[in-house]
Amino acid sequence: MSPDPTRRSERSRQAILTATRELLFDVGYGNLTIEGIAHRAGVGKQTIYRWWPSKGAVMFESLVPADGPDAALPDTGDVEADLRTVLRAVVEQFNTPHLERMTRALAIEVHNDPVLGREMVERLLQPQLELTKERLRAAQRTGELAADLDLQVAVELLFGPVFHRWMLRTAPLTPEYADTVASMAVAAMRPQPARR
Amino acid sequence: MSPDPTRRSERSRQAILTATRELLFDVGYGNLTIEGIAHRAGVGKQTIYRWWPSKGAVMFESLVPADGPDAALPDTGDVEADLRTVLRAVVEQFNTPHLERMTRALAIEVHNDPVLGREMVERLLQPQLELTKERLRAAQRTGELAADLDLQVAVELLFGPVFHRWMLRTAPLTPEYADTVASMAVAAMRPQPARR
């Protein structure tokens, strides 16, 4: 029996994606080349270009989790505590050198290429934001958060500040910082007292 | 009398900075080259390299306002209304094509080059954030905002969400959006009621 070409092809694809991830972590996006990926994956450059038009496209594909988005957010019944846990995890991720390098690489691609950027946001970011909105909806049902909250703005209020500080390196990203942002964002999302 | 070499040199510098700004607006950062700047400014490439080590450095210098940071924020006595005005202006800026192109160019440089990024943040961004903090301090004095506010987090809560949406293009940046972010951020900054 001859080897199954579909299976062999899938093996090459996976080898390319693994090589891309490893190189991203090792040398960063700036030093990533199609040649380097081909060499590490043990394939020809043409094999890569058969599936992906650019270095950005193969990088992006290599980062989409194969097993779908992460699990739901914790729900202890205290939305502020749960969001602190989430933001502490985000801060830890930004402080992990190879993940931070990778995220900057993604950010540059998003700025450079609106089409790739849109796909990246839809497949990598939105699923995470949706999980957060799910948790906020649960807190709306229990009355912890305002019923008329704009959930898209709410998630931006939560992640936007961390993102801003990370990108601009204006101050350290500490666990205490994550707690402060979570507390302030939740204060903005609670039912607001009538004023004056 | 021979021409003053210092003055001639300053004229070349200014011509280079003007050419850089014009090209950034016209062709964008991706298509900006040292050759292009030299051609437009009527100088040799070596004249540019005498003052700046890279395309990023000359771009950055070209964008620092020569006349210092902008004026203070409006103070009508209603901090929420004043911050809506500020955020509406930011949103309008992000919706202006040549400014949006330029800001994405800056963002890419900040990701690519931490040293240039730090200088950019110190000279272009921090003066703006300081003016906002000044306005928040005034509102703390009148009791509109909490006295123990972390002002750095407060400005991130204000600009971070807009920044996040702009960068990731997750939804349109409208004046109504600016209002919602300003209102929610200010809600988080007001003296908080004791809970439970």
PDB file of C-alpha atoms in Angstrom, chain B residues 75 77-80 83 133-147 191:
ATOM      1  CA  ASP B  75     -12.800  72.622  33.440  1.00  0.00           C
ATOM      2  CA  GLY B  77     -16.870  72.108  37.066  1.00  0.00           C
ATOM      3  CA  ASP B  78     -18.442  68.870  35.729  1.00  0.00           C
ATOM      4  CA  VAL B  79     -15.648  66.339  35.337  1.00  0.00           C
ATOM      5  CA  GLU B  80     -17.809  63.794  33.511  1.00  0.00           C
ATOM      6  CA  LEU B  83     -13.922  63.953  30.008  1.00  0.00           C
ATOM      7  CA  LYS B 133      -4.371  63.869  35.772  1.00  0.00           C
ATOM      8  CA  GLU B 134      -4.340  67.620  36.495  1.00  0.00           C
ATOM      9  CA  ARG B 135      -8.048  67.765  35.635  1.00  0.00           C
ATOM     10  CA  LEU B 136      -8.747  64.711  37.809  1.00  0.00           C
ATOM     11  CA  ARG B 137      -6.882  66.308  40.730  1.00  0.00           C
ATOM     12  CA  ALA B 138      -9.101  69.401  40.444  1.00  0.00           C
ATOM     13  CA  ALA B 139     -12.163  67.130  40.634  1.00  0.00           C
ATOM     14  CA  GLN B 140     -10.689  65.424  43.692  1.00  0.00           C
ATOM     15  CA  ARG B 141     -10.387  68.826  45.364  1.00  0.00           C
ATOM     16  CA  THR B 142     -14.059  69.617  44.722  1.00  0.00           C
ATOM     17  CA  GLY B 143     -15.085  66.158  45.978  1.00  0.00           C
ATOM     18  CA  GLU B 144     -16.433  64.964  42.612  1.00  0.00           C
ATOM     19  CA  LEU B 145     -13.830  62.184  42.523  1.00  0.00           C
ATOM     20  CA  ALA B 146     -12.508  59.944  45.296  1.00  0.00           C
ATOM     21  CA  ALA B 147      -9.581  61.416  47.230  1.00  0.00           C
ATOM     22  CA  PRO B 191     -16.303  58.173  45.926  1.00  0.00           C
TER      23      PRO B 191
END
